[in-house]
Structures are given as structure tokens and as C-alpha cells.
mmCIF file of C-alpha atoms in Angstrom:
data_model
loop_
_atom_site.group_PDB
_atom_site.id
_atom_site.type_symbol
_atom_site.label_atom_id
_atom_site.label_comp_id
_atom_site.label_asym_id
_atom_site.label_seq_id
_atom_site.Cartn_x
_atom_site.Cartn_y
_atom_site.Cartn_z
ATOM 1 C CA MET A 429 -4.796 -23.800 -144.190
ATOM 2 C CA LYS A 430 -4.332 -23.331 -147.918
ATOM 3 C CA SER A 431 -5.206 -27.053 -148.573
ATOM 4 C CA TYR A 432 -8.375 -26.616 -146.347
ATOM 5 C CA LEU A 433 -9.599 -23.602 -148.344
ATOM 6 C CA GLN A 434 -8.951 -25.723 -151.591
ATOM 7 C CA SER A 435 -10.906 -28.490 -150.368
ATOM 8 C CA ALA A 436 -14.603 -29.337 -151.218
ATOM 9 C CA ARG A 437 -15.472 -28.523 -147.449
ATOM 10 C CA GLY A 438 -13.523 -25.283 -147.342
ATOM 11 C CA ARG A 439 -14.813 -24.285 -150.924
ATOM 12 C CA PHE A 440 -18.369 -25.002 -149.760
ATOM 13 C CA TRP A 441 -18.048 -22.507 -146.765
ATOM 14 C CA ILE A 442 -16.419 -19.857 -148.835
ATOM 15 C CA LEU A 443 -19.366 -19.935 -151.138
ATOM 16 C CA VAL A 444 -21.752 -19.713 -148.281
ATOM 17 C CA ILE A 445 -20.120 -16.674 -146.920
ATOM 18 C CA ILE A 446 -20.267 -14.973 -150.406
ATOM 19 C CA VAL A 447 -23.860 -15.715 -150.717
ATOM 20 C CA SER A 448 -24.541 -14.317 -147.281
ATOM 21 C CA ILE A 449 -22.901 -11.025 -147.967
ATOM 22 C CA SER A 450 -24.693 -10.958 -151.412
ATOM 23 C CA GLY A 451 -27.967 -11.531 -149.508
ATOM 24 C CA PHE A 452 -27.121 -8.574 -147.067
ATOM 25 C CA SER A 453 -26.523 -6.228 -149.897
ATOM 26 C CA GLN A 454 -29.846 -7.132 -151.625
ATOM 27 C CA GLY A 455 -31.801 -7.205 -148.403
ATOM 28 C CA MET A 456 -30.552 -3.731 -147.576
ATOM 29 C CA LEU A 457 -30.805 -2.295 -151.036
ATOM 30 C CA LEU A 458 -34.588 -3.004 -151.597
ATOM 31 C CA PRO A 459 -35.995 -1.297 -148.636
ATOM 32 C CA LEU A 460 -33.428 1.399 -148.483
ATOM 33 C CA ILE A 461 -34.158 2.757 -151.725
ATOM 34 C CA ALA A 462 -37.937 2.300 -151.327
ATOM 35 C CA VAL A 463 -37.740 4.420 -148.245
ATOM 36 C CA ILE A 464 -35.617 7.022 -149.930
ATOM 37 C CA PHE A 465 -37.805 7.332 -152.879
ATOM 38 C CA GLU A 466 -40.936 7.306 -150.542
ATOM 39 C CA GLN A 467 -39.432 10.246 -148.433
ATOM 40 C CA ASP A 468 -38.694 12.072 -151.634
ATOM 41 C CA GLY A 469 -42.325 11.833 -152.768
ATOM 42 C CA VAL A 470 -41.792 9.158 -155.657
ATOM 43 C CA SER A 471 -45.049 7.422 -156.357
ATOM 44 C CA SER A 472 -45.671 3.906 -155.265
ATOM 45 C CA ALA A 473 -45.951 2.627 -158.870
ATOM 46 C CA LEU A 474 -42.684 4.263 -159.954
ATOM 47 C CA ASN A 475 -41.064 3.046 -156.669
ATOM 48 C CA GLY A 476 -42.167 -0.454 -157.509
ATOM 49 C CA LEU A 477 -41.088 -0.178 -161.139
ATOM 50 C CA SER A 478 -37.467 1.198 -160.042
ATOM 51 C CA ALA A 479 -37.078 -1.764 -157.816
ATOM 52 C CA THR A 480 -37.506 -4.112 -160.929
ATOM 53 C CA GLY A 481 -34.122 -2.986 -162.131
ATOM 54 C CA LEU A 482 -32.257 -5.628 -160.110
ATOM 55 C CA TYR A 483 -34.321 -8.470 -161.789
ATOM 56 C CA VAL A 484 -34.331 -6.908 -165.288
ATOM 57 C CA GLY A 485 -30.523 -7.278 -164.999
ATOM 58 C CA THR A 486 -30.837 -10.917 -164.086
ATOM 59 C CA LEU A 487 -33.177 -11.668 -166.908
ATOM 60 C CA LEU A 488 -31.013 -9.810 -169.561
ATOM 61 C CA ILE A 489 -27.892 -11.766 -168.778
ATOM 62 C CA ALA A 490 -29.378 -15.115 -168.108
ATOM 63 C CA PRO A 491 -29.287 -16.522 -171.651
ATOM 64 C CA PHE A 492 -25.544 -15.748 -171.710
ATOM 65 C CA MET A 493 -24.674 -17.441 -168.367
ATOM 66 C CA GLU A 494 -24.533 -21.112 -169.158
ATOM 67 C CA PRO A 495 -22.051 -21.074 -172.047
ATOM 68 C CA GLN A 496 -19.957 -18.811 -170.083
ATOM 69 C CA LEU A 497 -19.907 -21.077 -167.114
ATOM 70 C CA ARG A 498 -19.049 -24.055 -169.233
ATOM 71 C CA LYS A 499 -16.194 -22.250 -171.093
ATOM 72 C CA PHE A 500 -14.557 -20.519 -168.086
ATOM 73 C CA GLY A 501 -15.535 -22.353 -164.982
ATOM 74 C CA TYR A 502 -17.217 -21.195 -161.701
ATOM 75 C CA LYS A 503 -14.546 -18.987 -160.291
ATOM 76 C CA PRO A 504 -14.210 -16.356 -163.059
ATOM 77 C CA LEU A 505 -18.051 -15.827 -163.205
ATOM 78 C CA ILE A 506 -18.219 -15.467 -159.418
ATOM 79 C CA LEU A 507 -15.243 -12.823 -159.473
ATOM 80 C CA VAL A 508 -16.831 -10.905 -162.476
ATOM 81 C CA GLY A 509 -20.228 -10.922 -160.872
ATOM 82 C CA GLY A 510 -19.200 -9.786 -157.467
ATOM 83 C CA GLY A 511 -16.986 -7.099 -159.030
ATOM 84 C CA LEU A 512 -19.935 -5.542 -160.784
ATOM 85 C CA VAL A 513 -22.105 -5.437 -157.478
ATOM 86 C CA ILE A 514 -19.279 -3.894 -155.524
ATOM 87 C CA LEU A 515 -18.654 -1.166 -158.184
ATOM 88 C CA SER A 516 -22.409 -0.446 -158.373
ATOM 89 C CA LEU A 517 -22.760 -0.046 -154.655
ATOM 90 C CA PHE A 518 -20.155 2.675 -154.621
ATOM 91 C CA LEU A 519 -21.698 4.405 -157.570
ATOM 92 C CA PHE A 520 -24.910 4.910 -155.607
ATOM 93 C CA THR A 521 -23.134 7.445 -153.510
ATOM 94 C CA LEU A 522 -22.303 9.610 -156.445
ATOM 95 C CA TRP A 523 -25.745 10.837 -157.820
ATOM 96 C CA LYS A 524 -29.314 10.391 -156.770
ATOM 97 C CA SER A 525 -31.727 9.808 -159.800
ATOM 98 C CA VAL A 526 -34.451 7.418 -160.376
ATOM 99 C CA LEU A 527 -33.113 6.614 -163.773
ATOM 100 C CA PHE A 528 -29.470 6.391 -162.718
ATOM 101 C CA TRP A 529 -30.299 4.192 -159.612
ATOM 102 C CA PHE A 530 -32.418 1.963 -161.917
ATOM 103 C CA LEU A 531 -29.504 1.331 -164.264
ATOM 104 C CA LEU A 532 -27.164 0.671 -161.161
ATOM 105 C CA ARG A 533 -29.716 -1.904 -159.896
ATOM 106 C CA THR A 534 -29.668 -3.377 -163.381
ATOM 107 C CA LEU A 535 -25.923 -3.897 -163.151
ATOM 108 C CA ILE A 536 -26.209 -5.378 -159.678
ATOM 109 C CA GLY A 537 -28.782 -7.801 -161.105
ATOM 110 C CA VAL A 538 -26.292 -8.845 -163.866
ATOM 111 C CA GLY A 539 -23.617 -9.345 -161.128
ATOM 112 C CA ASP A 540 -26.013 -11.407 -158.791
ATOM 113 C CA GLN A 541 -26.986 -13.503 -161.674
ATOM 114 C CA ALA A 542 -23.405 -14.400 -162.383
ATOM 115 C CA LEU A 543 -22.643 -14.901 -158.707
ATOM 116 C CA HIS A 544 -25.697 -16.786 -157.605
ATOM 117 C CA PHE A 545 -25.780 -18.935 -160.845
ATOM 118 C CA SER A 546 -22.254 -20.087 -160.205
ATOM 119 C CA THR A 547 -22.354 -20.770 -156.538
ATOM 120 C CA GLN A 548 -25.663 -22.478 -156.834
ATOM 121 C CA THR A 549 -24.642 -24.843 -159.657
ATOM 122 C CA TRP A 550 -21.346 -25.497 -157.993
ATOM 123 C CA ILE A 551 -23.063 -26.745 -154.731
ATOM 124 C CA THR A 552 -25.764 -28.850 -156.377
ATOM 125 C CA SER A 553 -23.230 -30.389 -158.857
ATOM 126 C CA THR A 554 -20.965 -31.434 -156.139
ATOM 127 C CA SER A 555 -23.210 -32.371 -153.225
ATOM 128 C CA PRO A 556 -23.896 -36.083 -152.658
ATOM 129 C CA GLN A 557 -27.614 -36.864 -153.069
ATOM 130 C CA HIS A 558 -28.117 -37.762 -149.312
ATOM 131 C CA ARG A 559 -26.783 -34.456 -148.279
ATOM 132 C CA LEU A 560 -28.403 -32.307 -151.098
ATOM 133 C CA GLY A 561 -31.354 -31.063 -149.120
ATOM 134 C CA ARG A 562 -28.981 -30.075 -146.271
ATOM 135 C CA ASN A 563 -26.502 -28.368 -148.249
ATOM 136 C CA ILE A 564 -28.953 -26.293 -150.292
ATOM 137 C CA ALA A 565 -30.611 -25.329 -147.057
ATOM 138 C CA ILE A 566 -27.370 -24.005 -145.641
ATOM 139 C CA TYR A 567 -26.970 -22.247 -148.918
ATOM 140 C CA GLY A 568 -30.400 -20.759 -148.656
ATOM 141 C CA MET A 569 -29.951 -20.087 -144.845
ATOM 142 C CA SER A 570 -26.681 -18.122 -145.506
ATOM 143 C CA PHE A 571 -28.537 -15.916 -148.080
ATOM 144 C CA SER A 572 -31.394 -15.456 -145.578
ATOM 145 C CA ILE A 573 -29.087 -14.317 -142.705
ATOM 146 C CA GLY A 574 -27.608 -11.818 -145.004
ATOM 147 C CA PHE A 575 -30.989 -10.739 -146.312
ATOM 148 C CA GLY A 576 -32.332 -10.531 -142.783
ATOM 149 C CA ALA A 577 -29.516 -8.444 -141.558
ATOM 150 C CA GLY A 578 -29.696 -5.990 -144.568
ATOM 151 C CA PRO A 579 -32.983 -4.138 -143.479
ATOM 152 C CA LEU A 580 -31.646 -3.475 -139.985
ATOM 153 C CA PHE A 581 -29.020 -1.179 -141.717
ATOM 154 C CA VAL A 582 -31.697 0.920 -143.384
ATOM 155 C CA PRO A 583 -31.974 3.418 -140.535
ATOM 156 C CA MET A 584 -28.301 4.240 -141.159
ATOM 157 C CA VAL A 585 -29.858 6.548 -143.897
ATOM 158 C CA GLU A 586 -30.832 9.026 -141.106
ATOM 159 C CA VAL A 587 -27.075 9.392 -140.328
ATOM 160 C CA PHE A 588 -26.311 10.309 -143.976
ATOM 161 C CA GLU A 589 -27.843 8.897 -147.066
ATOM 162 C CA ALA A 590 -24.578 7.354 -148.685
ATOM 163 C CA LEU A 591 -23.588 5.411 -145.420
ATOM 164 C CA PRO A 592 -25.702 2.280 -146.082
ATOM 165 C CA PHE A 593 -24.306 1.898 -149.635
ATOM 166 C CA ILE A 594 -20.559 2.395 -148.356
ATOM 167 C CA VAL A 595 -20.947 -0.254 -145.592
ATOM 168 C CA SER A 596 -22.510 -2.730 -147.973
ATOM 169 C CA GLY A 597 -19.855 -2.081 -150.618
ATOM 170 C CA ILE A 598 -17.065 -2.680 -148.169
ATOM 171 C CA LEU A 599 -18.587 -6.012 -146.875
ATOM 172 C CA CYS A 600 -18.991 -7.300 -150.382
ATOM 173 C CA LEU A 601 -15.396 -6.375 -151.203
ATOM 174 C CA VAL A 602 -14.168 -8.399 -148.227
ATOM 175 C CA ALA A 603 -16.299 -11.514 -149.130
ATOM 176 C CA TRP A 604 -15.373 -11.096 -152.756
ATOM 177 C CA SER A 605 -11.618 -11.409 -151.821
ATOM 178 C CA LEU A 606 -12.232 -14.874 -150.480
ATOM 179 C CA VAL A 607 -12.996 -16.135 -153.995
ATOM 180 C CA PHE A 608 -9.335 -15.763 -154.966
ATOM 181 C CA LEU A 609 -8.551 -18.653 -152.349
ATOM 182 C CA VAL A 610 -10.617 -21.157 -154.090
ATOM 183 C CA LYS A 611 -9.584 -23.505 -157.027
ATOM 184 C CA ASN A 612 -11.686 -23.137 -160.243
ATOM 185 C CA ASP A 613 -13.729 -25.964 -161.507
ATOM 186 C CA PHE A 614 -16.058 -26.851 -164.459
ATOM 187 C CA PRO A 615 -19.545 -28.451 -164.717
ATOM 188 C CA GLU A 616 -20.004 -31.652 -166.563
ATOM 189 C CA VAL A 617 -20.053 -31.042 -170.353
ATOM 190 C CA THR A 618 -21.946 -33.229 -172.853
ATOM 191 C CA GLY A 619 -21.182 -33.421 -176.627
ATOM 192 C CA SER A 620 -23.544 -30.608 -177.663
ATOM 193 C CA ALA A 621 -22.750 -28.461 -174.545
ATOM 194 C CA MET A 622 -21.304 -25.664 -176.508
ATOM 195 C CA THR A 623 -23.542 -25.404 -179.405
ATOM 196 C CA ALA A 624 -26.566 -23.047 -179.662
ATOM 197 C CA ARG A 625 -28.796 -25.933 -180.690
ATOM 198 C CA GLY A 626 -27.577 -27.945 -177.543
ATOM 199 C CA THR A 627 -28.408 -24.775 -175.354
ATOM 200 C CA ILE A 628 -32.012 -24.537 -176.699
ATOM 201 C CA GLY A 629 -32.481 -28.283 -176.464
ATOM 202 C CA ARG A 630 -31.150 -28.421 -172.731
ATOM 203 C CA PHE A 631 -33.671 -25.528 -171.992
ATOM 204 C CA LYS A 632 -36.625 -27.436 -173.469
ATOM 205 C CA ALA A 633 -35.606 -30.716 -171.833
ATOM 206 C CA ALA A 634 -35.215 -28.980 -168.395
ATOM 207 C CA LEU A 635 -38.479 -27.366 -168.625
ATOM 208 C CA LEU A 636 -40.193 -30.596 -169.787
ATOM 209 C CA ILE A 637 -38.581 -32.528 -166.822
ATOM 210 C CA ALA A 638 -38.954 -30.090 -163.861
ATOM 211 C CA TRP A 639 -41.138 -27.247 -164.825
ATOM 212 C CA VAL A 640 -43.033 -27.688 -161.443
ATOM 213 C CA ALA A 641 -39.728 -27.269 -159.519
ATOM 214 C CA PHE A 642 -39.360 -23.640 -161.047
ATOM 215 C CA LEU A 643 -42.547 -22.304 -159.411
ATOM 216 C CA PRO A 644 -41.307 -22.166 -155.775
ATOM 217 C CA PRO A 645 -38.304 -19.972 -156.769
ATOM 218 C CA LEU A 646 -40.700 -17.905 -158.847
ATOM 219 C CA GLY A 647 -43.151 -17.552 -155.890
ATOM 220 C CA TYR A 648 -40.299 -16.547 -153.558
ATOM 221 C CA GLY A 649 -39.001 -14.046 -155.807
ATOM 222 C CA PHE A 650 -42.467 -12.501 -155.920
ATOM 223 C CA LEU A 651 -42.588 -12.669 -152.066
ATOM 224 C CA GLU A 652 -39.117 -11.351 -151.418
ATOM 225 C CA ALA A 653 -39.153 -8.455 -153.676
ATOM 226 C CA SER A 654 -42.716 -7.262 -152.911
ATOM 227 C CA LEU A 655 -42.093 -7.587 -149.113
ATOM 228 C CA ASN A 656 -38.842 -5.766 -149.286
ATOM 229 C CA ALA A 657 -39.453 -3.246 -151.973
ATOM 230 C CA ILE A 658 -43.104 -2.384 -151.662
ATOM 231 C CA TYR A 659 -44.258 -3.409 -148.219
ATOM 232 C CA PRO A 660 -42.206 -0.581 -146.744
ATOM 233 C CA VAL A 661 -44.240 1.778 -148.845
ATOM 234 C CA TYR A 662 -47.538 0.216 -147.660
ATOM 235 C CA ALA A 663 -46.273 0.418 -143.989
ATOM 236 C CA LEU A 664 -45.194 3.928 -144.048
ATOM 237 C CA ARG A 665 -48.715 4.752 -145.358
ATOM 238 C CA GLN A 666 -50.138 2.817 -142.587
ATOM 239 C CA SER A 667 -48.197 5.140 -140.338
ATOM 240 C CA ILE A 668 -45.655 2.430 -139.193
ATOM 241 C CA GLU A 669 -42.176 3.921 -138.424
ATOM 242 C CA VAL A 670 -39.184 3.134 -140.606
ATOM 243 C CA GLY A 671 -37.360 1.292 -137.720
ATOM 244 C CA MET A 672 -40.374 -0.938 -137.090
ATOM 245 C CA VAL A 673 -40.600 -1.895 -140.865
ATOM 246 C CA SER A 674 -36.936 -2.985 -140.704
ATOM 247 C CA ILE A 675 -37.918 -5.163 -137.550
ATOM 248 C CA MET A 676 -40.694 -6.707 -139.395
ATOM 249 C CA LEU A 677 -38.639 -7.622 -142.381
ATOM 250 C CA ALA A 678 -35.663 -8.872 -140.126
ATOM 251 C CA ALA A 679 -38.432 -11.044 -138.346
ATOM 252 C CA PHE A 680 -39.394 -12.772 -141.518
ATOM 253 C CA SER A 681 -35.851 -13.493 -142.406
ATOM 254 C CA ALA A 682 -35.125 -14.754 -138.816
ATOM 255 C CA GLY A 683 -38.045 -17.046 -139.149
ATOM 256 C CA ALA A 684 -36.568 -18.442 -142.455
ATOM 257 C CA ILE A 685 -33.098 -18.826 -140.848
ATOM 258 C CA ALA A 686 -34.589 -20.893 -138.159
ATOM 259 C CA THR A 687 -36.192 -23.432 -140.156
ATOM 260 C CA GLN A 688 -34.018 -23.685 -143.428
ATOM 261 C CA LEU A 689 -31.959 -26.466 -142.077
ATOM 262 C CA PRO A 690 -34.737 -28.617 -140.401
ATOM 263 C CA LEU A 691 -36.901 -28.342 -143.457
ATOM 264 C CA GLY A 692 -33.969 -29.039 -145.739
ATOM 265 C CA ASN A 693 -33.192 -32.159 -143.570
ATOM 266 C CA LEU A 694 -36.928 -33.160 -143.567
ATOM 267 C CA SER A 695 -37.102 -32.827 -147.287
ATOM 268 C CA ASP A 696 -34.288 -35.272 -147.521
ATOM 269 C CA LEU A 697 -36.361 -37.673 -145.373
ATOM 270 C CA ILE A 698 -39.864 -37.340 -146.628
ATOM 271 C CA GLY A 699 -39.515 -35.753 -150.002
ATOM 272 C CA ARG A 700 -39.490 -32.021 -151.260
ATOM 273 C CA LYS A 701 -43.018 -32.043 -152.696
ATOM 274 C CA LYS A 702 -44.569 -32.751 -149.195
ATOM 275 C CA VAL A 703 -42.449 -30.111 -147.364
ATOM 276 C CA LEU A 704 -43.063 -27.575 -150.152
ATOM 277 C CA LEU A 705 -46.870 -27.958 -149.973
ATOM 278 C CA ILE A 706 -46.737 -27.731 -146.080
ATOM 279 C CA ALA A 707 -44.562 -24.632 -146.360
ATOM 280 C CA LEU A 708 -46.779 -22.805 -149.076
ATOM 281 C CA ALA A 709 -50.048 -23.653 -147.306
ATOM 282 C CA GLY A 710 -48.764 -22.654 -143.873
ATOM 283 C CA GLY A 711 -47.470 -19.409 -145.159
ATOM 284 C CA ALA A 712 -50.762 -18.547 -147.048
ATOM 285 C CA VAL A 713 -52.696 -19.082 -143.682
ATOM 286 C CA VAL A 714 -50.338 -16.818 -141.556
ATOM 287 C CA PHE A 715 -50.393 -13.996 -143.992
ATOM 288 C CA VAL A 716 -54.037 -14.022 -144.182
ATOM 289 C CA ALA A 717 -54.176 -13.946 -140.424
ATOM 290 C CA ALA A 718 -51.643 -11.154 -140.335
ATOM 291 C CA SER A 719 -53.941 -9.019 -142.637
ATOM 292 C CA PHE A 720 -56.602 -8.816 -139.775
ATOM 293 C CA TYR A 721 -54.044 -7.514 -137.069
ATOM 294 C CA GLU A 722 -52.016 -4.925 -139.042
ATOM 295 C CA THR A 723 -52.816 -2.169 -136.614
ATOM 296 C CA ASN A 724 -50.851 -4.087 -133.972
ATOM 297 C CA VAL A 725 -47.252 -3.832 -135.034
ATOM 298 C CA TRP A 726 -45.945 -6.474 -132.744
ATOM 299 C CA VAL A 727 -48.476 -8.962 -133.632
ATOM 300 C CA THR A 728 -47.435 -8.363 -137.277
ATOM 301 C CA VAL A 729 -43.903 -9.003 -136.361
ATOM 302 C CA GLY A 730 -44.815 -12.380 -134.855
ATOM 303 C CA CYS A 731 -46.817 -13.138 -138.042
ATOM 304 C CA PHE A 732 -43.742 -12.334 -140.229
ATOM 305 C CA ALA A 733 -41.584 -14.387 -138.139
ATOM 306 C CA ILE A 734 -43.989 -17.397 -138.411
ATOM 307 C CA ALA A 735 -44.645 -16.855 -142.144
ATOM 308 C CA GLY A 736 -40.892 -16.751 -142.670
ATOM 309 C CA MET A 737 -40.580 -20.225 -140.817
ATOM 310 C CA PHE A 738 -42.904 -21.651 -143.377
ATOM 311 C CA VAL A 739 -42.093 -19.949 -146.799
ATOM 312 C CA GLY A 740 -38.492 -18.708 -146.288
ATOM 313 C CA SER A 741 -37.215 -22.072 -147.534
ATOM 314 C CA THR A 742 -39.218 -22.279 -150.685
ATOM 315 C CA PHE A 743 -36.397 -21.139 -152.959
ATOM 316 C CA SER A 744 -33.888 -23.678 -151.535
ATOM 317 C CA LEU A 745 -36.489 -26.336 -151.434
ATOM 318 C CA GLY A 746 -37.286 -25.554 -155.030
ATOM 319 C CA ILE A 747 -33.688 -25.927 -156.047
ATOM 320 C CA SER A 748 -33.341 -29.317 -154.306
ATOM 321 C CA TYR A 749 -36.556 -30.365 -155.975
ATOM 322 C CA MET A 750 -35.200 -29.372 -159.296
ATOM 323 C CA ALA A 751 -31.983 -31.279 -158.535
ATOM 324 C CA ASP A 752 -33.965 -34.430 -157.748
ATOM 325 C CA LEU A 753 -35.662 -34.299 -161.025
ATOM 326 C CA MET A 754 -32.989 -33.231 -163.325
ATOM 327 C CA PRO A 755 -30.268 -35.483 -164.939
ATOM 328 C CA LYS A 756 -26.768 -34.282 -163.756
ATOM 329 C CA GLU A 757 -25.580 -32.890 -167.142
ATOM 330 C CA LEU A 758 -28.716 -30.616 -167.120
ATOM 331 C CA LEU A 759 -28.056 -29.164 -163.609
ATOM 332 C CA PRO A 760 -26.431 -25.973 -164.835
ATOM 333 C CA THR A 761 -29.575 -25.523 -166.982
ATOM 334 C CA GLY A 762 -31.939 -26.233 -164.193
ATOM 335 C CA ASN A 763 -30.159 -23.815 -161.785
ATOM 336 C CA LEU A 764 -30.221 -21.053 -164.504
ATOM 337 C CA LEU A 765 -33.937 -21.583 -165.024
ATOM 338 C CA CYS A 766 -34.447 -21.533 -161.098
ATOM 339 C CA GLY A 767 -32.721 -18.177 -161.329
ATOM 340 C CA ILE A 768 -34.905 -16.900 -164.230
ATOM 341 C CA ALA A 769 -37.993 -18.024 -162.515
ATOM 342 C CA PHE A 770 -36.939 -16.154 -159.273
ATOM 343 C CA SER A 771 -36.234 -13.033 -161.445
ATOM 344 C CA ILE A 772 -39.591 -13.201 -163.284
ATOM 345 C CA GLY A 773 -41.348 -13.410 -159.769
ATOM 346 C CA SER A 774 -39.204 -10.559 -158.398
ATOM 347 C CA LEU A 775 -40.013 -8.438 -161.459
ATOM 348 C CA ALA A 776 -43.635 -9.145 -161.008
ATOM 349 C CA GLY A 777 -43.592 -8.553 -157.023
ATOM 350 C CA PRO A 778 -42.721 -4.901 -157.010
ATOM 351 C CA THR A 779 -44.727 -3.903 -160.184
ATOM 352 C CA MET A 780 -47.882 -5.714 -159.062
ATOM 353 C CA GLY A 781 -47.441 -4.676 -155.521
ATOM 354 C CA GLY A 782 -47.047 -1.008 -156.412
ATOM 355 C CA LEU A 783 -50.208 -1.197 -158.474
ATOM 356 C CA PHE A 784 -51.995 -3.150 -155.852
ATOM 357 C CA ILE A 785 -51.275 -0.457 -153.351
ATOM 358 C CA GLN A 786 -52.291 2.288 -155.701
ATOM 359 C CA TYR A 787 -55.451 0.838 -156.911
ATOM 360 C CA ALA A 788 -56.799 -1.761 -154.268
ATOM 361 C CA GLY A 789 -58.332 0.765 -151.831
ATOM 362 C CA GLY A 790 -58.129 -0.363 -148.252
ATOM 363 C CA LEU A 791 -57.438 -4.099 -149.145
ATOM 364 C CA SER A 792 -54.436 -5.443 -147.142
ATOM 365 C CA PHE A 793 -51.156 -5.927 -149.136
ATOM 366 C CA LEU A 794 -50.653 -9.221 -147.216
ATOM 367 C CA LEU A 795 -53.637 -10.800 -149.075
ATOM 368 C CA LEU A 796 -51.746 -10.503 -152.363
ATOM 369 C CA ILE A 797 -49.033 -12.348 -150.936
ATOM 370 C CA ALA A 798 -51.253 -15.137 -149.613
ATOM 371 C CA SER A 799 -52.989 -15.418 -153.004
ATOM 372 C CA ILE A 800 -49.668 -15.898 -154.783
ATOM 373 C CA LEU A 801 -48.621 -18.698 -152.447
ATOM 374 C CA VAL A 802 -51.834 -20.506 -152.992
ATOM 375 C CA VAL A 803 -51.568 -20.254 -156.803
ATOM 376 C CA ILE A 804 -48.096 -21.712 -156.640
ATOM 377 C CA ALA A 805 -49.186 -24.543 -154.336
ATOM 378 C CA ILE A 806 -51.824 -25.932 -156.658
ATOM 379 C CA PRO A 807 -49.858 -27.085 -159.489
ATOM 380 C CA ILE A 808 -47.318 -28.641 -157.142
ATOM 381 C CA ALA A 809 -50.108 -30.482 -155.426
ATOM 382 C CA LEU A 810 -51.465 -31.830 -158.672
ATOM 383 C CA LYS A 811 -47.993 -32.859 -160.071
ATOM 384 C CA LYS A 812 -47.843 -36.548 -160.667
ATOM 385 C CA PRO A 813 -44.373 -38.327 -160.217
ATOM 386 C CA ASN A 814 -42.244 -38.375 -163.282
ATOM 387 C CA LYS A 815 -41.988 -41.556 -165.301
ATOM 388 C CA THR A 816 -38.531 -42.757 -166.109
ATOM 389 C CA SER A 817 -37.685 -41.703 -169.665
ATOM 390 C CA ASN A 818 -34.794 -40.659 -171.853
ATOM 391 C CA VAL A 819 -34.255 -36.928 -172.666
#
């Protein structure tokens, strides 16, 4: 048993479990706090601004991640990141304040960045090319399963307000303990890997080579954060019940789960770019259609599920696309930039979403989502194949 857990296959499945529980905590936290603040009378703009704390944390710590990963390896970063998330989840139960919860969400963002950057880089660096799409799809699917289950626990707030935070903290603690069974490893290191000049040079090279691959994570960050942090506010103002909002968000995640692996396998066969364009265009069309049927909650649930089938894989497809374009020694940098792009999108989502609800009048919130998907798809469609060159 011990030899299996320390094997490449055992390690992969432990990383998958960790990511799924992390997804659960994020998927629960965004709508949970949005609902609590909405019921307390906090404005939609401030509600959205508060939700950005998670992504402020990821951006603040991002520049320091790669040198630490190369110095200490994957396992210590996962342990530190997971520990921060667990501690913050339990601290939510001590005191309710917009500012205090913002700071805790920032700490969770720091922890999530360390955890996801390490697991993501570990998987992309060790996966064979012919299974890269599949493995990243499983990685993305595990996060989606957790993220989809998260909103279903939001109604627990009606039992007592601290219960969802306690449940999430305990689950994260159980998953975190599995990391101790994994043997540490290090990414490939080039001659200038540990120097500041080398770090800056790698960032520039990675952006030059694969800038277009960072757009899908950016778009998915916007989509995920705005749907989970701001759509509940919009839905409650449309007189939709909290339980129904949870079902809608879970339906989106269920759709994403259903197609993660098929789309990952398909991208191995026909290419990431083609699959990404199909996903983004299909998602935009479905969200536009859903905006006309928002008064019928079950039709909206169905549209969310179909939209999830299309766009729920854009983050994992973006990572695979980046890994196709990037030299192996730049994979940690590429994964870090994918995380940064996701965080920028996630910061923009709640902020723009909150302002949209406050100032857009009767315009459907789902049209904002569709517009972002179209904006992301255009540069990908226009991107020409890279010419072989030395970096």
C-alpha cells in the first residue's frame, strides 16, 4: 500500500483528491458569504468587492511561488497552502465582519495559490504527452466535482451560520493529511532558475510563447467567480430561493463534470484550439438563450447544465494548451501564469458583476457572461500556429 501511494499513479490520485476538496471549499465559500452578506443588507457592489479577497491573495503571493517551488519542491508548498486554507476556514466562525472576512479570504487565496500551483505543475510536468489532455481533464473534473458540491452545502447556514465553515474545514483537514504519504519531488531547473533575472526572463518568454493559452483560464476565472459570488445576489433579487440558486450552480458544475474527460480526450485527438473554440462559442450561445428564460427556474437550471458542459473545461483545456506550447523547463512559469490569469479574471468577475447588477437596470446578468466568452474566443480564433524558434 505504501509503495502504491508513493508511486506516480498513487501520487496522481492523491493530488486529485486534494484538488477536489479545495474545489469544494471554494465552491461553498463564494455563494455562502454572498448569501450571508445579502441577507445582512450589504450592497451588491461591496458584496462583490469582498469576494475579490480570495483572488487578491492569489495575486499577492504569485510572484514568490516559483522560486519557492524550485527550492523546496512540490510537497512543502502543498502542505503550507492547505494549512492556511484550513486555519482560515475555522477562523470564519469566530467573528463576522466584512473586513475580517475579506482578510480571511485573502489568506485562503494565498493558500489556494500554493496548493493549486504545486499540484498543477506536478501533474503537467510528469504526464506523458499523449495523456496530458486526459490527466489535466481529470484534474479539472476533480475540482469541478468539489466546486459543484460546495453550493449544495450553502443551505446549512439555515441550521446555524458557522456549520458550513466547520464542515468544509474538517474535509480539507482530512484531504490535507494525505499529502504526508507522498514523496517530495522538484521541477526541472535550468542554469538561471534561481536568479531574479532568470525569473523575469522566464515570465517574458512564457508570455511571448503562450499568451493566448492564458486567456481561457482568465475567462473561466471571471465566469466562476461571478456566477458563484454575484449571481446568487442577482437571483435573490429576482425572487429566486436560496435552495434553487444552489441547484443552478450545482447544475453548472454537473455539466462541467460530465464533459471534462470527453473534451480532454477530444483535445488530445483534434487539438486544444478547436475544442476551446467550440466550448467558448457554445457557452456564449447557451447563456444568451438562458437570459430569455430566467423567469422559469427549471429552464435556467437546464441551461446552466448545458453551459457547464461547454465552458466548464476551459480552465483545464487552457492549461493543456499552455503545456503544448511551452518548453518543459518553462512549465512551472506557464502554470503560474495560468493561475495569475485565473486570479485576474476572478478579481474582475465579482467587481464587474456587482457593478453590472447595480447600474445595468433590467439587463440580464447572463448577457455579461456571454459577452466575456465571446471576447476570449476571438484572439484564440485569430491565433496562428507558433513557428519553431529558440527562446
